[in-house]
Structure formats: structure tokens, C-alpha cells
Tab-separated table of C-alpha atoms (C1' of nucleotides) in Angstrom:
chain	number	residue	atom	x	y	z
A	286	MET	CA	176.461	-1.332	-95.730
A	287	PRO	CA	179.874	-3.262	-94.519
A	288	THR	CA	181.458	-1.931	-91.357
A	289	SER	CA	185.210	-1.510	-91.416
A	290	THR	CA	185.501	-1.588	-94.784
A	291	PRO	CA	188.566	-2.102	-96.317
A	292	THR	CA	190.350	1.480	-97.803
A	293	SER	CA	191.423	-0.181	-100.911
A	294	THR	CA	189.272	-1.791	-103.658
A	295	PRO	CA	186.188	-0.354	-102.953
A	296	THR	CA	184.834	-0.919	-106.406
A	297	SER	CA	181.045	-2.055	-105.696
A	298	THR	CA	179.499	-1.101	-102.560
A	299	ALA	CA	179.675	-3.797	-99.576
A	300	ARG	CA	181.633	-6.303	-101.619
A	301	ARG	CA	183.420	-9.351	-99.845
A	302	THR	CA	183.008	-9.071	-96.120
A	303	PRO	CA	185.141	-11.796	-94.576
A	304	ALA	CA	182.092	-12.846	-93.148
A	305	ASP	CA	180.626	-12.972	-96.549
A	306	LYS	CA	183.913	-15.247	-97.563
A	307	HIS	CA	183.527	-17.542	-94.643
A	308	ASP	CA	180.030	-18.152	-95.816
A	309	GLU	CA	180.901	-18.586	-99.281
A	310	ARG	CA	183.378	-21.556	-98.309
A	311	ARG	CA	180.835	-22.956	-96.587
A	312	ARG	CA	178.541	-23.022	-99.331
A	313	ALA	CA	181.274	-24.295	-101.520
A	314	LEU	CA	182.483	-27.050	-99.126
A	315	ALA	CA	178.621	-28.080	-98.651
A	316	ASP	CA	178.232	-28.279	-102.430
A	317	SER	CA	181.196	-30.420	-102.636
A	318	ALA	CA	179.679	-32.590	-99.616
A	319	LEU	CA	176.407	-33.068	-101.395
A	320	ARG	CA	177.736	-34.369	-104.561
A	321	THR	CA	179.833	-36.919	-102.545
A	322	LEU	CA	176.870	-37.780	-100.125
A	323	GLY	CA	174.605	-38.091	-103.407
A	324	GLU	CA	177.171	-40.693	-104.799
A	325	LEU	CA	177.987	-42.534	-101.628
A	326	GLY	CA	175.002	-41.976	-99.108
A	327	TYR	CA	175.278	-40.715	-95.620
A	328	ALA	CA	177.218	-43.634	-94.095
A	329	ARG	CA	179.895	-44.292	-96.774
A	330	ALA	CA	180.888	-40.825	-97.317
A	331	SER	CA	183.717	-39.968	-95.334
A	332	LEU	CA	184.965	-36.448	-94.954
A	333	ARG	CA	188.296	-37.486	-96.642
A	334	GLU	CA	186.318	-38.369	-99.522
A	335	ILE	CA	184.061	-35.263	-99.493
A	336	ALA	CA	187.268	-33.152	-99.235
A	337	ASN	CA	188.779	-34.797	-102.156
A	338	ASN	CA	185.970	-34.250	-104.361
A	339	SER	CA	186.610	-30.639	-103.392
A	340	GLU	CA	189.330	-28.269	-103.976
A	341	PHE	CA	190.529	-28.237	-100.166
A	342	SER	CA	192.012	-30.877	-97.669
A	343	HIS	CA	190.281	-33.009	-95.059
A	344	GLY	CA	191.438	-31.180	-92.461
A	345	VAL	CA	189.645	-28.059	-93.533
A	346	VAL	CA	185.921	-29.394	-92.667
A	347	HIS	CA	186.662	-28.569	-89.119
A	348	TYR	CA	187.854	-24.885	-89.974
A	349	TYR	CA	184.173	-24.568	-91.443
A	350	PHE	CA	182.136	-26.818	-89.290
A	351	ASP	CA	181.901	-28.087	-86.138
A	352	ASP	CA	181.869	-31.865	-87.048
A	353	LYS	CA	180.477	-34.258	-89.581
A	354	LEU	CA	176.944	-33.847	-88.183
A	355	ASP	CA	177.283	-30.036	-88.516
A	356	LEU	CA	178.378	-30.392	-92.130
A	357	ILE	CA	175.636	-32.716	-92.969
A	358	VAL	CA	172.909	-30.903	-91.708
A	359	HIS	CA	174.078	-27.634	-93.370
A	360	CYS	CA	174.055	-29.817	-96.462
A	361	VAL	CA	170.528	-30.710	-96.029
A	362	GLN	CA	169.337	-27.297	-95.143
A	363	GLN	CA	171.275	-25.929	-98.429
A	364	TYR	CA	169.985	-28.801	-100.409
A	365	LYS	CA	166.430	-27.890	-99.313
A	366	ALA	CA	166.848	-24.242	-100.425
A	367	THR	CA	167.608	-25.241	-104.056
A	368	CYS	CA	164.586	-27.587	-104.260
A	369	VAL	CA	161.424	-26.059	-102.456
A	370	ARG	CA	160.458	-23.710	-105.257
A	371	ARG	CA	160.751	-26.227	-108.173
A	372	TYR	CA	156.977	-26.484	-108.801
A	373	ASP	CA	156.161	-22.788	-108.274
A	374	ASP	CA	156.387	-22.185	-112.394
A	375	VAL	CA	153.998	-25.169	-112.768
A	376	VAL	CA	151.624	-23.964	-110.137
A	377	GLU	CA	152.039	-20.434	-111.332
A	378	HIS	CA	151.577	-20.924	-114.881
A	379	ALA	CA	148.561	-23.741	-114.937
A	380	SER	CA	145.235	-22.525	-116.430
A	381	THR	CA	143.235	-25.671	-116.472
A	382	PRO	CA	143.266	-28.666	-113.999
A	383	GLU	CA	144.655	-30.800	-116.775
A	384	GLY	CA	147.245	-28.911	-117.809
A	385	LEU	CA	148.572	-28.268	-114.206
A	386	VAL	CA	148.590	-32.233	-113.770
A	387	GLU	CA	150.392	-32.578	-117.134
A	388	ALA	CA	153.248	-29.982	-116.194
A	389	PHE	CA	153.361	-31.438	-112.458
A	390	ALA	CA	153.797	-35.102	-113.928
A	391	ALA	CA	156.502	-33.876	-116.251
A	392	LYS	CA	158.691	-31.624	-113.654
A	393	LEU	CA	158.772	-34.917	-111.379
A	394	VAL	CA	159.767	-37.157	-114.086
A	395	ASP	CA	162.615	-34.591	-114.656
A	396	THR	CA	163.328	-34.205	-111.045
A	397	LEU	CA	163.452	-38.158	-111.091
A	398	VAL	CA	166.087	-38.201	-113.916
A	399	ASP	CA	168.231	-34.977	-113.259
A	400	GLU	CA	168.300	-35.288	-109.395
A	401	ALA	CA	168.352	-38.917	-108.577
A	402	PRO	CA	171.311	-38.565	-106.530
A	403	MET	CA	170.064	-36.007	-104.512
A	404	HIS	CA	166.792	-37.629	-103.768
A	405	ARG	CA	168.381	-41.025	-102.765
A	406	LEU	CA	170.273	-38.815	-100.388
A	407	TRP	CA	167.239	-37.193	-99.052
A	408	TYR	CA	165.504	-40.587	-98.616
A	409	ASP	CA	168.626	-41.834	-96.878
A	410	LEU	CA	168.766	-39.068	-94.392
A	411	ARG	CA	165.185	-39.486	-93.634
A	412	ALA	CA	165.680	-43.279	-92.771
A	413	GLN	CA	168.912	-42.181	-90.838
A	414	SER	CA	166.839	-39.895	-88.644
A	415	MET	CA	164.726	-42.550	-87.399
A	416	PHE	CA	167.892	-44.007	-85.827
A	417	GLU	CA	169.508	-40.899	-85.028
A	418	GLU	CA	167.863	-38.497	-82.871
A	419	SER	CA	170.366	-35.278	-83.582
A	420	LEU	CA	169.240	-35.582	-87.478
A	421	ARG	CA	165.644	-35.237	-86.858
A	422	GLU	CA	165.074	-31.554	-86.550
A	423	ALA	CA	166.650	-30.827	-90.051
A	424	VAL	CA	164.715	-33.815	-91.581
A	425	LEU	CA	161.332	-32.824	-90.048
A	426	ALA	CA	161.980	-29.076	-91.038
A	427	ILE	CA	162.708	-30.250	-94.680
A	428	ASP	CA	159.691	-32.830	-94.607
A	429	GLN	CA	157.521	-30.032	-93.554
A	430	THR	CA	158.538	-27.801	-96.108
A	431	LEU	CA	158.346	-30.537	-98.998
A	432	GLU	CA	154.844	-30.981	-97.598
A	433	ASP	CA	153.940	-27.259	-97.959
A	434	MET	CA	155.371	-27.277	-101.616
A	435	ILE	CA	153.020	-30.413	-102.775
A	436	TRP	CA	150.331	-28.699	-100.860
A	437	ARG	CA	150.694	-25.843	-103.125
A	438	VAL	CA	150.191	-27.650	-106.327
A	439	VAL	CA	147.141	-29.717	-104.888
A	440	ARG	CA	145.732	-26.591	-103.957
A	441	ARG	CA	146.208	-24.702	-107.112
A	442	TYR	CA	144.790	-27.871	-108.647
A	443	ALA	CA	141.811	-27.514	-106.574
A	444	ASP	CA	141.425	-23.908	-107.153
A	445	LEU	CA	141.038	-24.840	-110.990
A	446	LEU	CA	139.025	-27.548	-110.388
A	447	GLY	CA	136.439	-25.823	-108.470
A	448	ARG	CA	136.612	-28.334	-105.786
A	449	GLU	CA	138.104	-29.129	-102.676
A	450	PRO	CA	140.522	-31.657	-101.641
A	451	ALA	CA	139.465	-34.980	-100.101
A	452	VAL	CA	142.624	-35.392	-97.973
A	453	PRO	CA	144.576	-33.118	-95.812
A	454	SER	CA	148.017	-31.769	-96.905
A	455	GLY	CA	150.004	-34.555	-94.867
A	456	THR	CA	148.252	-37.347	-96.784
A	457	ALA	CA	148.341	-35.962	-99.770
A	458	TYR	CA	152.218	-35.702	-99.388
A	459	GLY	CA	152.690	-38.821	-98.228
A	460	MET	CA	150.704	-40.758	-100.617
A	461	LEU	CA	152.745	-38.525	-103.647
A	462	ASP	CA	155.892	-39.071	-101.985
A	463	GLY	CA	155.466	-42.677	-101.854
A	464	LEU	CA	154.918	-43.028	-105.635
A	465	PHE	CA	157.966	-40.728	-106.111
A	466	GLN	CA	160.075	-42.704	-103.742
A	467	ARG	CA	159.020	-46.213	-105.448
A	468	ALA	CA	159.910	-44.741	-108.868
A	469	LEU	CA	163.406	-43.750	-107.611
A	470	LEU	CA	164.343	-47.150	-106.837
A	471	ALA	CA	163.017	-48.516	-109.834
A	472	HIS	CA	164.738	-45.826	-111.799
A	473	LEU	CA	168.201	-46.300	-110.248
A	474	CYS	CA	167.492	-50.062	-110.877
A	475	GLY	CA	167.661	-49.074	-114.780
A	476	SER	CA	163.927	-49.240	-115.306
A	477	GLY	CA	163.091	-46.995	-118.389
A	478	GLU	CA	159.297	-47.575	-118.531
A	479	VAL	CA	159.259	-46.029	-114.956
A	480	LEU	CA	159.470	-42.600	-116.383
A	481	THR	CA	156.116	-42.961	-118.345
A	482	SER	CA	154.571	-45.012	-115.573
A	483	LEU	CA	155.350	-42.134	-113.036
A	484	ALA	CA	153.573	-39.820	-115.092
A	485	ALA	CA	150.517	-41.985	-115.526
A	486	GLU	CA	150.661	-42.661	-112.100
A	487	VAL	CA	150.429	-38.900	-111.036
A	488	ARG	CA	147.591	-38.366	-113.727
A	489	ARG	CA	145.638	-40.978	-111.980
A	490	THR	CA	146.453	-39.891	-108.517
A	491	MET	CA	145.663	-36.120	-108.515
A	492	PRO	CA	141.866	-36.671	-109.485
A	493	LEU	CA	141.729	-39.394	-106.655
A	494	LEU	CA	142.773	-37.202	-103.918
A	495	PHE	CA	139.153	-35.245	-104.908
A	496	GLY	CA	137.442	-38.656	-104.869
A	497	ALA	CA	137.099	-38.090	-108.742
A	498	PRO	CA	138.230	-40.772	-110.990
A	499	VAL	CA	139.780	-39.841	-114.351
A	500	ALA	CA	137.869	-40.227	-116.901
A	501	GLY	CA	138.302	-42.952	-119.443
A	502	ASP	CA	139.742	-45.266	-116.975
B	201	MET	CA	163.966	-90.031	-95.042
B	202	PRO	CA	167.601	-89.420	-93.918
B	203	THR	CA	170.470	-90.630	-95.457
B	204	SER	CA	173.313	-92.306	-93.621
B	205	THR	CA	171.394	-91.733	-90.387
B	206	PRO	CA	173.104	-92.377	-87.110
B	207	THR	CA	172.696	-95.697	-85.642
B	208	SER	CA	172.475	-94.215	-82.096
B	209	THR	CA	169.256	-92.127	-80.884
B	210	PRO	CA	166.860	-93.005	-83.627
B	211	THR	CA	164.010	-91.894	-81.209
B	212	SER	CA	162.023	-89.898	-83.823
B	213	THR	CA	162.075	-90.002	-87.449
B	214	ALA	CA	164.629	-87.996	-89.546
B	215	ARG	CA	165.105	-85.340	-86.590
B	216	ARG	CA	168.238	-82.879	-86.226
B	217	THR	CA	170.215	-83.924	-89.363
B	218	PRO	CA	173.511	-81.737	-88.824
B	219	ALA	CA	172.405	-79.507	-91.847
B	220	ASP	CA	169.367	-78.871	-89.460
B	221	LYS	CA	171.262	-77.697	-87.201
B	222	HIS	CA	173.512	-75.538	-89.017
B	223	ASP	CA	170.261	-73.631	-90.230
B	224	GLU	CA	169.272	-73.386	-86.645
B	225	ARG	CA	172.358	-71.262	-85.640
B	226	ARG	CA	172.071	-69.125	-88.762
B	227	ARG	CA	168.340	-68.360	-87.744
B	228	ALA	CA	169.446	-67.694	-84.172
B	229	LEU	CA	172.118	-65.426	-85.196
B	230	ALA	CA	169.964	-63.883	-87.758
B	231	ASP	CA	167.443	-63.068	-84.982
B	232	SER	CA	169.989	-61.649	-83.032
B	233	ALA	CA	171.215	-59.473	-86.070
B	234	LEU	CA	167.831	-58.296	-86.731
B	235	ARG	CA	167.201	-57.157	-83.285
B	236	THR	CA	170.709	-55.088	-83.244
B	237	LEU	CA	170.348	-53.826	-86.624
B	238	GLY	CA	166.780	-52.535	-85.646
B	239	GLU	CA	168.212	-50.806	-82.995
B	240	LEU	CA	171.473	-49.305	-84.632
B	241	GLY	CA	170.534	-49.408	-88.242
B	242	TYR	CA	172.540	-50.828	-91.130
B	243	ALA	CA	175.436	-48.800	-90.784
B	244	ARG	CA	175.819	-48.701	-87.252
B	245	ALA	CA	175.261	-52.410	-86.334
B	246	SER	CA	178.812	-53.917	-86.272
B	247	LEU	CA	179.249	-57.631	-86.351
B	248	ARG	CA	180.861	-57.262	-82.742
B	249	GLU	CA	177.777	-55.499	-81.445
B	250	ILE	CA	175.359	-58.257	-83.137
B	251	ALA	CA	177.374	-61.095	-81.620
B	252	ASN	CA	177.475	-59.419	-78.347
B	253	ASN	CA	173.935	-59.120	-78.564
B	254	SER	CA	173.481	-62.923	-79.350
B	255	GLU	CA	174.904	-65.684	-77.284
B	256	PHE	CA	178.093	-66.095	-79.394
B	257	SER	CA	181.107	-64.364	-80.156
B	258	HIS	CA	181.913	-62.069	-82.676
B	259	GLY	CA	184.178	-64.594	-84.604
B	260	VAL	CA	181.307	-67.033	-85.259
B	261	VAL	CA	179.673	-64.952	-87.954
B	262	HIS	CA	182.028	-65.762	-90.483
B	263	TYR	CA	181.544	-69.445	-89.698
B	264	TYR	CA	177.775	-69.350	-91.010
B	265	PHE	CA	177.859	-66.481	-93.013
B	266	ASP	CA	180.119	-65.533	-95.984
B	267	ASP	CA	180.567	-61.980	-94.858
B	268	LYS	CA	178.537	-59.003	-93.656
B	269	LEU	CA	176.392	-58.495	-96.588
B	270	ASP	CA	175.519	-62.205	-96.695
B	271	LEU	CA	174.657	-62.103	-92.870
B	272	ILE	CA	172.359	-58.773	-93.886
B	273	VAL	CA	170.559	-60.392	-96.858
B	274	HIS	CA	169.766	-63.334	-95.106
B	275	CYS	CA	168.233	-61.429	-92.047
B	276	VAL	CA	166.393	-59.369	-94.527
B	277	GLN	CA	164.674	-62.293	-96.347
B	278	GLN	CA	163.951	-63.925	-92.719
B	279	TYR	CA	162.340	-60.609	-91.830
B	280	LYS	CA	160.268	-61.060	-94.816
B	281	ALA	CA	158.838	-64.460	-93.999
B	282	THR	CA	157.233	-63.120	-91.015
B	283	CYS	CA	155.612	-60.134	-92.056
B	284	VAL	CA	154.219	-60.981	-95.126
B	285	ARG	CA	151.354	-62.761	-93.877
B	286	ARG	CA	150.610	-60.112	-91.182
B	287	TYR	CA	147.243	-59.136	-93.136
B	288	ASP	CA	145.942	-62.623	-93.964
B	289	ASP	CA	143.803	-62.918	-91.296
B	290	VAL	CA	142.393	-59.520	-92.098
B	291	VAL	CA	141.713	-60.483	-95.293
B	292	GLU	CA	140.059	-63.657	-94.423
B	293	HIS	CA	137.672	-62.700	-91.629
B	294	ALA	CA	136.373	-59.405	-93.451
B	295	SER	CA	132.751	-59.679	-94.495
B	296	THR	CA	131.995	-56.046	-95.122
B	297	PRO	CA	134.016	-53.175	-96.920
B	298	GLU	CA	133.726	-51.014	-93.841
B	299	GLY	CA	134.806	-53.744	-91.442
B	300	LEU	CA	137.944	-54.839	-93.680
B	301	VAL	CA	139.312	-51.002	-93.764
B	302	GLU	CA	138.479	-50.938	-90.029
B	303	ALA	CA	140.587	-54.216	-89.565
B	304	PHE	CA	143.673	-53.366	-91.751
B	305	ALA	CA	143.799	-50.029	-90.662
B	306	ALA	CA	144.054	-51.312	-86.873
B	307	LYS	CA	146.334	-53.747	-87.982
B	308	LEU	CA	148.765	-51.178	-89.693
B	309	VAL	CA	148.833	-49.224	-86.224
B	310	ASP	CA	149.657	-52.297	-84.298
B	311	THR	CA	152.385	-53.033	-86.662
B	312	LEU	CA	153.518	-49.272	-86.246
B	313	VAL	CA	153.793	-49.851	-82.430
B	314	ASP	CA	155.145	-53.160	-82.039
B	315	GLU	CA	157.657	-53.460	-84.880
B	316	ALA	CA	158.672	-49.979	-85.437
B	317	PRO	CA	162.731	-51.151	-85.411
B	318	MET	CA	161.956	-53.735	-87.941
B	319	HIS	CA	160.350	-51.114	-90.162
B	320	ARG	CA	162.607	-48.489	-89.772
B	321	LEU	CA	165.223	-50.996	-90.607
B	322	TRP	CA	163.237	-51.662	-93.704
B	323	TYR	CA	163.349	-48.295	-94.825
B	324	ASP	CA	166.753	-47.754	-94.087
B	325	LEU	CA	167.809	-50.853	-96.073
B	326	ARG	CA	165.750	-49.722	-99.032
B	327	ALA	CA	167.452	-46.671	-98.918
B	328	GLN	CA	170.711	-48.113	-98.553
B	329	SER	CA	169.900	-50.270	-101.876
B	330	MET	CA	169.808	-47.192	-103.874
B	331	PHE	CA	173.373	-46.850	-103.202
B	332	GLU	CA	174.619	-50.607	-102.762
B	333	GLU	CA	173.881	-52.457	-105.916
B	334	SER	CA	174.258	-55.877	-104.072
B	335	LEU	CA	171.214	-55.111	-101.850
B	336	ARG	CA	169.075	-54.486	-104.765
B	337	GLU	CA	168.276	-58.034	-105.654
B	338	ALA	CA	166.937	-59.026	-102.063
B	339	VAL	CA	165.249	-55.549	-101.512
B	340	LEU	CA	163.511	-55.788	-104.516
B	341	ALA	CA	162.052	-59.202	-103.846
B	342	ILE	CA	160.807	-57.980	-100.526
B	343	ASP	CA	159.382	-55.023	-102.080
B	344	GLN	CA	157.295	-57.166	-104.704
B	345	THR	CA	156.215	-59.424	-101.563
B	346	LEU	CA	154.832	-56.631	-99.835
B	347	GLU	CA	153.059	-54.894	-102.834
B	348	ASP	CA	151.295	-58.510	-103.128
B	349	MET	CA	150.372	-58.354	-99.787
B	350	ILE	CA	148.861	-55.027	-99.670
B	351	TRP	CA	147.207	-55.791	-103.343
B	352	ARG	CA	145.586	-58.656	-101.625
B	353	VAL	CA	143.875	-56.731	-99.058
B	354	VAL	CA	142.968	-53.863	-101.923
B	355	ARG	CA	141.374	-57.035	-103.964
B	356	ARG	CA	139.482	-58.143	-101.244
B	357	TYR	CA	137.925	-54.796	-100.497
B	358	ALA	CA	137.227	-54.505	-104.066
B	359	ASP	CA	135.372	-57.884	-103.891
B	360	LEU	CA	133.613	-56.995	-100.881
B	361	LEU	CA	132.699	-53.351	-102.541
B	362	GLY	CA	131.845	-54.747	-105.779
B	363	ARG	CA	134.107	-52.495	-107.607
B	364	GLU	CA	137.188	-52.631	-109.528
B	365	PRO	CA	140.224	-50.462	-108.083
B	366	ALA	CA	141.062	-47.125	-110.034
B	367	VAL	CA	145.004	-47.538	-109.447
B	368	PRO	CA	147.180	-50.866	-110.212
B	369	SER	CA	148.779	-52.934	-107.647
B	370	GLY	CA	152.285	-50.984	-107.418
B	371	THR	CA	150.597	-47.388	-107.244
B	372	ALA	CA	148.455	-48.816	-104.174
B	373	TYR	CA	151.376	-50.121	-102.543
B	374	GLY	CA	153.375	-46.767	-103.192
B	375	MET	CA	150.531	-44.652	-101.708
B	376	LEU	CA	150.154	-46.901	-98.694
B	377	ASP	CA	153.663	-47.486	-97.981
B	378	GLY	CA	154.457	-43.387	-98.268
B	379	LEU	CA	151.419	-42.755	-95.477
B	380	PHE	CA	152.900	-45.915	-93.006
B	381	GLN	CA	156.488	-44.543	-93.882
B	382	ARG	CA	155.601	-40.775	-92.847
B	383	ALA	CA	153.651	-42.226	-89.738
B	384	LEU	CA	156.733	-44.331	-88.571
B	385	LEU	CA	158.773	-41.197	-88.449
B	386	ALA	CA	156.072	-39.149	-86.618
B	387	HIS	CA	155.762	-42.360	-84.354
B	388	LEU	CA	159.423	-42.541	-83.675
B	389	CYS	CA	159.553	-38.630	-82.935
B	390	GLY	CA	157.093	-39.393	-80.087
B	391	SER	CA	153.886	-38.308	-81.623
B	392	GLY	CA	150.832	-40.022	-80.071
B	393	GLU	CA	148.206	-38.615	-82.063
B	394	VAL	CA	149.786	-40.277	-85.063
B	395	LEU	CA	148.240	-43.580	-84.100
B	396	THR	CA	144.513	-42.211	-84.507
B	397	SER	CA	145.378	-40.143	-87.844
B	398	LEU	CA	147.114	-43.267	-89.635
B	399	ALA	CA	143.853	-45.172	-89.174
B	400	ALA	CA	142.009	-42.265	-90.182
B	401	GLU	CA	144.182	-41.864	-93.198
B	402	VAL	CA	143.660	-45.272	-94.158
B	403	ARG	CA	139.795	-45.119	-93.832
B	404	ARG	CA	139.908	-42.140	-96.169
B	405	THR	CA	142.462	-43.467	-98.607
B	406	MET	CA	141.030	-46.973	-99.246
B	407	PRO	CA	137.776	-45.900	-100.984
B	408	LEU	CA	139.763	-43.124	-102.749
B	409	LEU	CA	141.710	-46.176	-104.736
B	410	PHE	CA	138.389	-46.754	-106.126
B	411	GLY	CA	137.514	-43.097	-106.973
B	412	ALA	CA	134.805	-43.007	-104.209
B	413	PRO	CA	135.020	-40.335	-101.238
B	414	VAL	CA	133.912	-41.854	-98.022
B	415	ALA	CA	130.632	-40.520	-97.072
B	416	GLY	CA	130.041	-37.685	-94.880
B	417	ASP	CA	133.610	-36.092	-95.623
C	298	DG	C1'	187.847	-94.232	-74.055
C	299	DA	C1'	190.737	-92.910	-77.818
C	300	DT	C1'	190.335	-90.700	-82.017
C	301	DA	C1'	188.316	-87.327	-85.223
C	302	DA	C1'	185.188	-83.863	-87.088
C	303	DT	C1'	182.685	-79.930	-86.061
C	304	DT	C1'	181.879	-75.583	-83.314
C	305	DC	C1'	183.033	-71.692	-81.141
C	306	DT	C1'	186.814	-68.396	-78.942
C	307	DT	C1'	190.458	-65.470	-78.826
C	308	DG	C1'	193.725	-62.293	-80.455
C	309	DA	C1'	195.818	-60.013	-84.297
C	310	DC	C1'	195.938	-57.759	-89.005
C	311	DG	C1'	195.515	-53.830	-92.080
C	312	DA	C1'	192.204	-50.331	-93.419
C	313	DT	C1'	189.568	-46.486	-92.268
C	314	DC	C1'	186.803	-43.411	-89.466
C	315	DG	C1'	186.469	-38.704	-87.086
C	316	DT	C1'	189.100	-35.458	-84.833
C	317	DC	C1'	192.655	-32.449	-83.596
C	318	DA	C1'	197.399	-30.037	-83.008
C	319	DA	C1'	201.496	-28.240	-85.204
C	320	DG	C1'	203.036	-25.532	-88.592
C	321	DG	C1'	203.513	-23.399	-93.417
C	322	DC	C1'	201.505	-20.106	-96.682
C	323	DC	C1'	199.961	-15.947	-98.031
C	324	DG	C1'	197.790	-11.098	-97.932
C	325	DA	C1'	196.721	-6.950	-95.184
C	326	DG	C1'	198.589	-3.521	-91.754
C	327	DC	C1'	202.060	-0.264	-89.382
D	290	DG	C1'	209.656	-4.580	-95.362
D	291	DC	C1'	208.716	-6.771	-91.443
D	292	DT	C1'	205.085	-8.766	-88.914
D	293	DC	C1'	201.122	-10.749	-87.623
D	294	DG	C1'	196.685	-12.755	-88.386
D	295	DG	C1'	193.530	-15.451	-90.530
D	296	DC	C1'	193.505	-19.367	-94.092
D	297	DC	C1'	194.636	-23.896	-94.910
D	298	DT	C1'	197.615	-28.525	-95.057
D	299	DT	C1'	199.832	-32.075	-93.278
D	300	DG	C1'	200.541	-35.877	-90.221
D	301	DA	C1'	199.626	-38.203	-86.471
D	302	DC	C1'	196.126	-39.882	-82.640
D	303	DG	C1'	193.042	-43.649	-80.539
D	304	DA	C1'	189.008	-45.995	-81.751
D	305	DT	C1'	186.600	-49.179	-84.432
D	306	DC	C1'	185.647	-51.458	-88.468
D	307	DG	C1'	185.497	-56.590	-91.507
D	308	DT	C1'	188.125	-60.278	-91.954
D	309	DC	C1'	190.726	-63.978	-90.837
D	310	DA	C1'	193.970	-67.675	-88.835
D	311	DA	C1'	195.329	-70.553	-84.813
D	312	DG	C1'	193.906	-73.322	-81.281
D	313	DA	C1'	190.641	-74.424	-77.514
D	314	DA	C1'	186.364	-76.681	-76.547
D	315	DT	C1'	182.782	-79.582	-77.864
D	316	DT	C1'	180.598	-83.365	-80.050
D	317	DA	C1'	180.402	-87.112	-83.012
D	318	DT	C1'	182.250	-91.938	-84.431
D	319	DC	C1'	184.078	-96.118	-83.772
DNA sequence: GATAATTCTTGACGATCGTCAAGGCCGAGC
DNA sequence: GCTCGGCCTTGACGATCGTCAAGAATTATC
């Protein structure tokens, strides 16, 4: 229910309060910024370049954000929301352990191809947070979210398998993230076979998390 | 046998040819640069700051190196040489699988504490190489060297265990590197328990690489 | 000890960065 | 229709960057 609604154009209920428009602009700016950041990385993406890739001019950034860091952190949090539920379908629709692993591996490969710029930005930001303390809070929050996301997959796999994971959630995330990061670098270097080998790695690794080698290997 | 040896001061054989001095200066400069890079990261370490942390002035960099990238790449390669043999003792002196894992884990924890700046720099550079193509060759070379280093540990563990690894070398490296990277971030965030939990993770993970859960878990 | 080559310092250049203030644009409200 | 207040552009600011040229300082050579 909007307060102080305008008397004109009451077409739909609770539409377009000024605060909404403000948030919408912030979202649009953050989207442009994410595109530029994914292309140039944290250090080389200037506010002017970010604005050039949007429909606004470079001065507008300081109207919607305090400074560059405020924009970056907002971008990062906005990005988190889009990727945290990426594997929910996989978890939900799997009915066998093998099917889950297969769907998970396929989704990982899709992500590697479709969202490579976003993910190299993520690894860039995580590395920057090792130097810049002001980035750590946002980075750690995302890292925890990603760990939870991976853990939902592992837990579902455990349920389908009827066994308990041999490693805690942080370890599982660290290992799988390491594999993905390696595959991303190879993919960006033009390696084609990395797509199949990442899938193979995941197929082999998931059972290992339960101390069970995959059959026929 | 030095060519065109100076007639004066022939004290020792083939000492201090001009080229040697040149290389020595490059090494000293690269050492200073590595200190600064480890403190500030790739993006924020300027040539002036690097020179300030050395005994030279900022102009001298372009006397010994073509440009900033040339310096960085040389730094990275110099750093590689110091860390690639870090686990050789561990491999050589281990007589049981458990002893090897224990020594390896301890060495990893030592490295995490003692060389944290160097390793966050490494992760920074690897992330930058995802954007900057001119960094990739040097980064990939180091990555391969590190993979080989880890693989020597795993192979030795396999021999002591009398079994074959369940994963190829790249997978083993990716997984362990992921664990180390996670632990480094936690360590830089002031976590104290990460030291013991990294060791525990490694103790648990090494047997998993062979499809064998550690006993009593 | 004079001369030549090497090594290093200094200062400047143009470019680019984040930031901010001044002002124009434009629709809402009286 | 005029005004007023949010929204956005423009242009400038100081700072800092990589790079380089000119010359001082040091070392080597005869």
C-alpha cells in the first residue's frame, strides 16, 4: 500500500513509488556495472567506462551510490541473488544419485560457458578482498551462500545415496570450487576439452566425497 | 671461461661479469617488487611504491625492465622458483602414508602462515590472467609447476599406500588448491582455528583421492 | 688521472582515475 | 503558466599512474 499516492494514473495498485524508481535505477546501473566489471575486472573498470556501457553519464554514479566501493558491493550482492538458486532445479528433480551428478555436472558446464565473465569477476573480487578489508564482508557473505548452495547438492546426493558425506560442507565447497576455478581458467584460455573434462571430474569427485570410488574406474 | 676478462682483479675464476651484475640488480628489484606486490596486490602496487620499498628510485625500473608487465612477469617467475621445491623434503623423508600426510599438512599450514602475502598475490595474478591475456603464459606455467609439485606428493603417497590415485593430477591439484585458497582467505580474515581445520581437511582429503575414507570417521 | 661507458636520479609529460559542484532539463503541484 | 524539486549532464579539480628524456653520479678503461 503506497503512502501519499499520486492522484493521477492510479491504474494499478501500489505502482511506482519514487523509492521504487530509485531502486530500479540502482539496479539498472548495477547491471551495467556488472557487464563492464565482468569484461575488464575490478581494477580496470572505471566509473566512466561503466557509465559508458549504460544509458547514463559518468556523474550519475555518485547520485545513486556513495562511491565506487558502494557500487561494487551492491553489484556483488545483486549478482549473488541471481546465482544462488542456480542448482535448485537440479536438486529438486533428481531421483537417482547418478542422475543428480549428471545434471549437476551439466549445469556446471553450462555456467562455465554462459557466465564466464561473471565468474572471473567473482574470483577477482575474492582475491581483492584478501588485500582490501572493505570488500571482505560482502565477499564472505557470498562465499557462505555459495557454500550452502553446493551443500544442498551434496546433501541431496547423500539422501539419494543413503550415505553420509565424508567431508563437511566447507571442504566440499572448497574442493568443487577449486575444480571449477581451474576449469574456468582453461576455458578462458580457449581450451575446448575442458568442458567434457570438468564434467568427468565432477562425476568422479562426487562419489569421492563419500569415500566411494566410482565404479569401473 | 669468461670472454674478454678484465686484466685487473683476477682474484677468482669468472667472478662478477657485467651481465651477472645486471641480473643481480634485476633480482634485487624483483625481490622488492614481490614484497610490495604481496602487500598491495597487482592493481595497487605502483612502480613508485615498489621503488620506494627498494634502495633505488622509481626511474630505475625502466632501466632493468621493459615496462611494468615485464617486471611483474619476472617477479612471478622468480617467485615460482622459490616455492616449487617446498615439499620435496616432505616427499623424500616420509616412510609411511600417515607420516607423509601429517608432514604435508604441517608444511601447508606453515606456508599459509609464513607466506600469506605471496600466496594472495599468486591468487590475485591468476585472477588477473583471466582478464589480461599477456599474463596467461607465465601464470599457466606456474600453475603447471604447482600441479606437478602436488602430484609428486600424491604419487609418493600412492607408493607408500600401495594403491593408485583415483583422480588425475589436475583434479588433485584443483581440489587441494581450492582448500588452500579457502583457508588463506579465512586466515587473512583473522581466523585462528583455520590452521587446525586445514590440517584436518588435508588428512581427510588425501585418502579420499584414493577412494578410501580415513578410518574412524 | 683523463676519458668513456655504465648506472642511477630527477623532473616532467600526457593520460586517467574518483569525486564533486554548478547548472540544465523536465514533469508535478499550486 | 509559473514555479519548484528531484534527476541527470557537464566540466573541472587534484591526485596518481606509467613512461621517458636529460643529466648527474659512479665505475670501468687506458
